[in-house]
Amino acid sequence: MKSRFRLAVLGAGRAGMVHARNAAGSVPGAELACVVDADPVVGHKAGDELGVDVFPNLEEALSGAGFDGVVITAPTFAHPELAVLAAEAGKHVFCEKPMALSLADCDAMAAAADKAGVVFQVGFVRRFQPEFAEAKARIEAGEIGTPMVVKSLTRGPGLPPVWAHDLRRSNGMLAEVNSHDFDCVRWLMGSDIERVYAETANFKGADRGVTAADFYDNAVVSLRFVAGSIGTIDGTCPADYGYDARAEVLGTEGLLVVGDNRAVPVLEIRTRGLGEAPTWSSWPQRFEPGYRAELAGFVQAATNGTAPLVGAADGRAAVAAVIAANTSWLEGRPVTVASPAALR
Ligand SMILES: NC(=O)c1ccc[n+]([C@@H]2O[C@H](COP(=O)([O-])OP(=O)(O)OC[C@H]3O[C@@H](n4cnc5c(N)ncnc54)[C@H](O)[C@@H]3O)[C@@H](O)[C@H]2O)c1
C-alpha cells in the first residue's frame, strides 16, 4: 500500500491550525507528521490537540521527524528562511500568502525549490474555492465576453496579529489581507497588473491600541491591467460585522458576481443590534472547502510530480503588486508594477 504524504506545519497560529486540522483528517492521502512553533506554549497546545510531535524549529523537526512536505504558516517575514531550508532538505513546500516581503526573497525561494526539484505552492485559497473556480471557468469559456472591469474586496472581522501591524514586518494590510485580491483579479482577468494607485485610511487603529507607524485599516487600489482592462481592490480590517470576500467581473457580454448576492434592494449588516443579516463570521468558515482543496492539490502535485495550480510566479506577482501599492499611497502617485511575472 502506498504510504501517506506526511506534512509538517510550521507555525501553529491562526492559519497553521486550519491547515494542521485539515492535514490531520480532511486531505486524502495525507497525514500530519508534526507541528513546529517558535512559541512552546502554542506548539504544545497544537500537539496535544492533534496528537503529533512538536518541535521548536524546523532544524530539529528535520532531524526528529520524517515528512515529505511543509506547510509554512509562520509570520510572513519568516517565510523565506523556512522555505529555502525546507527545499534544500528536499521537502515540498506549501507557503501561505504573502509569499514574502520582497521580490528578491521570492526569487530566492523559487530558485531553491527549482534547484531541489520540489513543488512550491502558494496559499491563494480562492483559486480552490468552488464559486471562484466556477467564475474563472465561465470567463475562460467566454460566457461574459472579454473581461473589462473587475472589483474585488476582502474585509476581516478583527485586527490582524500584532506582527502584521508593522509595515516593515508584513507589508501591511494590502499584503496581509488583500494579497488574495491581487492574485484573484490577476487570475480572473487573465492578465498581469501593470499600474496601481492606492489610498488608505485609518479609522479604528488608535482606539484598538495599535501604535505602529503607517498602520491603516482601510485601503482602495485602482488597477490597470496589461490587457487594457481596469479594476479596483478594497480592504478593511477590522470590519467587525464579519468576514466578507466578494468579486465582480464585467465583460463585454455580461456580468459575473462571486459571493453573496441577496435579492434585497439594500443589504445592511450591523456590527451590533437589530437588523443583522446572516453572514460569514470568519475566514476559516468562509473558505472551508477551499482550504481543504488547496492542501489536497498540493499533496497531489507533490505525489505525482506535476506543477501546482498556484506557483511561485503567482506568489511573486502578488508581492510585486503589494509593493507598488504601498509605494503608491506612501508617495501619493500611480506606480508601475515591477517586472510582471509570466502567467502560468
Ligand atoms: N490564506 C489565508 O486565508 C490566511 C489566513 C491567515 C493568515 N495567513 C498567512 O499565514 C501566515 C501566518 O499568519 P497567522 O495569522 O496564522 O499568524 P499567527 O501570528 O497567528 O501565527 C504564527 C505562528 O508562527 C509562530 N512562529 C513564528 N516564527 C516561527 C518560525 N520561524 N518557525 C515556526 N513557527 C514560528 C508563532 O509563534 C505563531 O504561533 C501569514 O503569512 C499570514 O499572512 C493566511
mmCIF file with all atom_site columns, N, CA and C in Angstrom, residues 74-100:
data_model
loop_
_atom_site.group_PDB
_atom_site.id
_atom_site.type_symbol
_atom_site.label_atom_id
_atom_site.label_alt_id
_atom_site.label_comp_id
_atom_site.label_asym_id
_atom_site.label_entity_id
_atom_site.label_seq_id
_atom_site.pdbx_PDB_ins_code
_atom_site.Cartn_x
_atom_site.Cartn_y
_atom_site.Cartn_z
_atom_site.occupancy
_atom_site.B_iso_or_equiv
_atom_site.pdbx_formal_charge
_atom_site.auth_seq_id
_atom_site.auth_comp_id
_atom_site.auth_asym_id
_atom_site.auth_atom_id
_atom_site.pdbx_PDB_model_num
ATOM 1  N N  . ALA A 1 74  ? 4.122  30.364 9.406  1.00 0.00 ? 74  ALA A N  1
ATOM 2  C CA . ALA A 1 74  ? 4.767  31.323 10.315 1.00 0.00 ? 74  ALA A CA 1
ATOM 3  C C  . ALA A 1 74  ? 4.492  32.722 9.761  1.00 0.00 ? 74  ALA A C  1
ATOM 4  N N  . PRO A 1 75  ? 4.786  33.784 10.545 1.00 0.00 ? 75  PRO A N  1
ATOM 5  C CA . PRO A 1 75  ? 4.582  35.141 10.012 1.00 0.00 ? 75  PRO A CA 1
ATOM 6  C C  . PRO A 1 75  ? 5.353  35.356 8.707  1.00 0.00 ? 75  PRO A C  1
ATOM 7  N N  . THR A 1 76  ? 4.876  36.275 7.882  1.00 0.00 ? 76  THR A N  1
ATOM 8  C CA . THR A 1 76  ? 5.414  36.461 6.535  1.00 0.00 ? 76  THR A CA 1
ATOM 9  C C  . THR A 1 76  ? 6.929  36.676 6.525  1.00 0.00 ? 76  THR A C  1
ATOM 10 N N  . PHE A 1 77  ? 7.447  37.457 7.502  1.00 0.00 ? 77  PHE A N  1
ATOM 11 C CA . PHE A 1 77  ? 8.885  37.750 7.473  1.00 0.00 ? 77  PHE A CA 1
ATOM 12 C C  . PHE A 1 77  ? 9.737  36.492 7.662  1.00 0.00 ? 77  PHE A C  1
ATOM 13 N N  . ALA A 1 78  ? 9.132  35.401 8.161  1.00 0.00 ? 78  ALA A N  1
ATOM 14 C CA . ALA A 1 78  ? 9.888  34.156 8.380  1.00 0.00 ? 78  ALA A CA 1
ATOM 15 C C  . ALA A 1 78  ? 9.776  33.194 7.184  1.00 0.00 ? 78  ALA A C  1
ATOM 16 N N  . HIS A 1 79  ? 8.930  33.511 6.196  1.00 0.00 ? 79  HIS A N  1
ATOM 17 C CA . HIS A 1 79  ? 8.708  32.573 5.078  1.00 0.00 ? 79  HIS A CA 1
ATOM 18 C C  . HIS A 1 79  ? 9.986  32.226 4.301  1.00 0.00 ? 79  HIS A C  1
ATOM 19 N N  . PRO A 1 80  ? 10.811 33.238 3.901  1.00 0.00 ? 80  PRO A N  1
ATOM 20 C CA . PRO A 1 80  ? 11.942 32.893 3.030  1.00 0.00 ? 80  PRO A CA 1
ATOM 21 C C  . PRO A 1 80  ? 12.906 31.890 3.665  1.00 0.00 ? 80  PRO A C  1
ATOM 22 N N  . GLU A 1 81  ? 13.305 32.139 4.912  1.00 0.00 ? 81  GLU A N  1
ATOM 23 C CA . GLU A 1 81  ? 14.278 31.245 5.548  1.00 0.00 ? 81  GLU A CA 1
ATOM 24 C C  . GLU A 1 81  ? 13.724 29.821 5.660  1.00 0.00 ? 81  GLU A C  1
ATOM 25 N N  . LEU A 1 82  ? 12.456 29.705 6.051  1.00 0.00 ? 82  LEU A N  1
ATOM 26 C CA . LEU A 1 82  ? 11.852 28.374 6.215  1.00 0.00 ? 82  LEU A CA 1
ATOM 27 C C  . LEU A 1 82  ? 11.709 27.671 4.862  1.00 0.00 ? 82  LEU A C  1
ATOM 28 N N  . ALA A 1 83  ? 11.297 28.415 3.834  1.00 0.00 ? 83  ALA A N  1
ATOM 29 C CA . ALA A 1 83  ? 11.080 27.800 2.512  1.00 0.00 ? 83  ALA A CA 1
ATOM 30 C C  . ALA A 1 83  ? 12.389 27.301 1.923  1.00 0.00 ? 83  ALA A C  1
ATOM 31 N N  . VAL A 1 84  ? 13.431 28.117 2.038  1.00 0.00 ? 84  VAL A N  1
ATOM 32 C CA . VAL A 1 84  ? 14.723 27.727 1.463  1.00 0.00 ? 84  VAL A CA 1
ATOM 33 C C  . VAL A 1 84  ? 15.284 26.518 2.218  1.00 0.00 ? 84  VAL A C  1
ATOM 34 N N  . LEU A 1 85  ? 15.208 26.542 3.538  1.00 0.00 ? 85  LEU A N  1
ATOM 35 C CA . LEU A 1 85  ? 15.727 25.414 4.344  1.00 0.00 ? 85  LEU A CA 1
ATOM 36 C C  . LEU A 1 85  ? 14.966 24.119 4.022  1.00 0.00 ? 85  LEU A C  1
ATOM 37 N N  . ALA A 1 86  ? 13.650 24.234 3.924  1.00 0.00 ? 86  ALA A N  1
ATOM 38 C CA . ALA A 1 86  ? 12.834 23.044 3.633  1.00 0.00 ? 86  ALA A CA 1
ATOM 39 C C  . ALA A 1 86  ? 13.155 22.500 2.244  1.00 0.00 ? 86  ALA A C  1
ATOM 40 N N  . ALA A 1 87  ? 13.239 23.403 1.252  1.00 0.00 ? 87  ALA A N  1
ATOM 41 C CA . ALA A 1 87  ? 13.533 22.947 -0.117 1.00 0.00 ? 87  ALA A CA 1
ATOM 42 C C  . ALA A 1 87  ? 14.908 22.301 -0.171 1.00 0.00 ? 87  ALA A C  1
ATOM 43 N N  . GLU A 1 88  ? 15.891 22.918 0.483  1.00 0.00 ? 88  GLU A N  1
ATOM 44 C CA . GLU A 1 88  ? 17.252 22.350 0.465  1.00 0.00 ? 88  GLU A CA 1
ATOM 45 C C  . GLU A 1 88  ? 17.297 20.972 1.120  1.00 0.00 ? 88  GLU A C  1
ATOM 46 N N  . ALA A 1 89  ? 16.346 20.720 2.019  1.00 0.00 ? 89  ALA A N  1
ATOM 47 C CA . ALA A 1 89  ? 16.277 19.390 2.648  1.00 0.00 ? 89  ALA A CA 1
ATOM 48 C C  . ALA A 1 89  ? 15.424 18.424 1.811  1.00 0.00 ? 89  ALA A C  1
ATOM 49 N N  . GLY A 1 90  ? 14.982 18.885 0.626  1.00 0.00 ? 90  GLY A N  1
ATOM 50 C CA . GLY A 1 90  ? 14.231 18.013 -0.285 1.00 0.00 ? 90  GLY A CA 1
ATOM 51 C C  . GLY A 1 90  ? 12.752 17.909 0.041  1.00 0.00 ? 90  GLY A C  1
ATOM 52 N N  . LYS A 1 91  ? 12.224 18.855 0.829  1.00 0.00 ? 91  LYS A N  1
ATOM 53 C CA . LYS A 1 91  ? 10.798 18.817 1.190  1.00 0.00 ? 91  LYS A CA 1
ATOM 54 C C  . LYS A 1 91  ? 9.983  19.696 0.230  1.00 0.00 ? 91  LYS A C  1
ATOM 55 N N  . HIS A 1 92  ? 8.836  19.200 -0.192 1.00 0.00 ? 92  HIS A N  1
ATOM 56 C CA . HIS A 1 92  ? 7.914  20.010 -0.980 1.00 0.00 ? 92  HIS A CA 1
ATOM 57 C C  . HIS A 1 92  ? 7.389  21.146 -0.098 1.00 0.00 ? 92  HIS A C  1
ATOM 58 N N  . VAL A 1 93  ? 7.094  22.290 -0.733 1.00 0.00 ? 93  VAL A N  1
ATOM 59 C CA . VAL A 1 93  ? 6.763  23.487 0.054  1.00 0.00 ? 93  VAL A CA 1
ATOM 60 C C  . VAL A 1 93  ? 5.388  24.041 -0.320 1.00 0.00 ? 93  VAL A C  1
ATOM 61 N N  . PHE A 1 94  ? 4.504  24.102 0.667  1.00 0.00 ? 94  PHE A N  1
ATOM 62 C CA . PHE A 1 94  ? 3.261  24.872 0.547  1.00 0.00 ? 94  PHE A CA 1
ATOM 63 C C  . PHE A 1 94  ? 3.484  26.100 1.431  1.00 0.00 ? 94  PHE A C  1
ATOM 64 N N  . CYS A 1 95  ? 3.441  27.292 0.827  1.00 0.00 ? 95  CYS A N  1
ATOM 65 C CA . CYS A 1 95  ? 3.734  28.509 1.585  1.00 0.00 ? 95  CYS A CA 1
ATOM 66 C C  . CYS A 1 95  ? 2.513  29.416 1.591  1.00 0.00 ? 95  CYS A C  1
ATOM 67 N N  . GLU A 1 96  ? 2.091  29.810 2.784  1.00 0.00 ? 96  GLU A N  1
ATOM 68 C CA . GLU A 1 96  ? 0.960  30.735 2.871  1.00 0.00 ? 96  GLU A CA 1
ATOM 69 C C  . GLU A 1 96  ? 1.305  32.052 2.190  1.00 0.00 ? 96  GLU A C  1
ATOM 70 N N  . LYS A 1 97  ? 0.267  32.728 1.717  1.00 0.00 ? 97  LYS A N  1
ATOM 71 C CA . LYS A 1 97  ? 0.445  34.083 1.204  1.00 0.00 ? 97  LYS A CA 1
ATOM 72 C C  . LYS A 1 97  ? 0.681  35.014 2.379  1.00 0.00 ? 97  LYS A C  1
ATOM 73 N N  . PRO A 1 98  ? 1.241  36.199 2.191  1.00 0.00 ? 98  PRO A N  1
ATOM 74 C CA . PRO A 1 98  ? 2.022  36.602 1.042  1.00 0.00 ? 98  PRO A CA 1
ATOM 75 C C  . PRO A 1 98  ? 3.315  35.784 1.008  1.00 0.00 ? 98  PRO A C  1
ATOM 76 N N  . MET A 1 99  ? 3.773  35.482 -0.209 1.00 0.00 ? 99  MET A N  1
ATOM 77 C CA . MET A 1 99  ? 4.936  34.601 -0.331 1.00 0.00 ? 99  MET A CA 1
ATOM 78 C C  . MET A 1 99  ? 6.120  35.145 0.489  1.00 0.00 ? 99  MET A C  1
ATOM 79 N N  . ALA A 1 100 ? 6.372  36.457 0.396  1.00 0.00 ? 100 ALA A N  1
ATOM 80 C CA . ALA A 1 100 ? 7.491  37.081 1.116  1.00 0.00 ? 100 ALA A CA 1
ATOM 81 C C  . ALA A 1 100 ? 7.266  38.581 1.141  1.00 0.00 ? 100 ALA A C  1
#
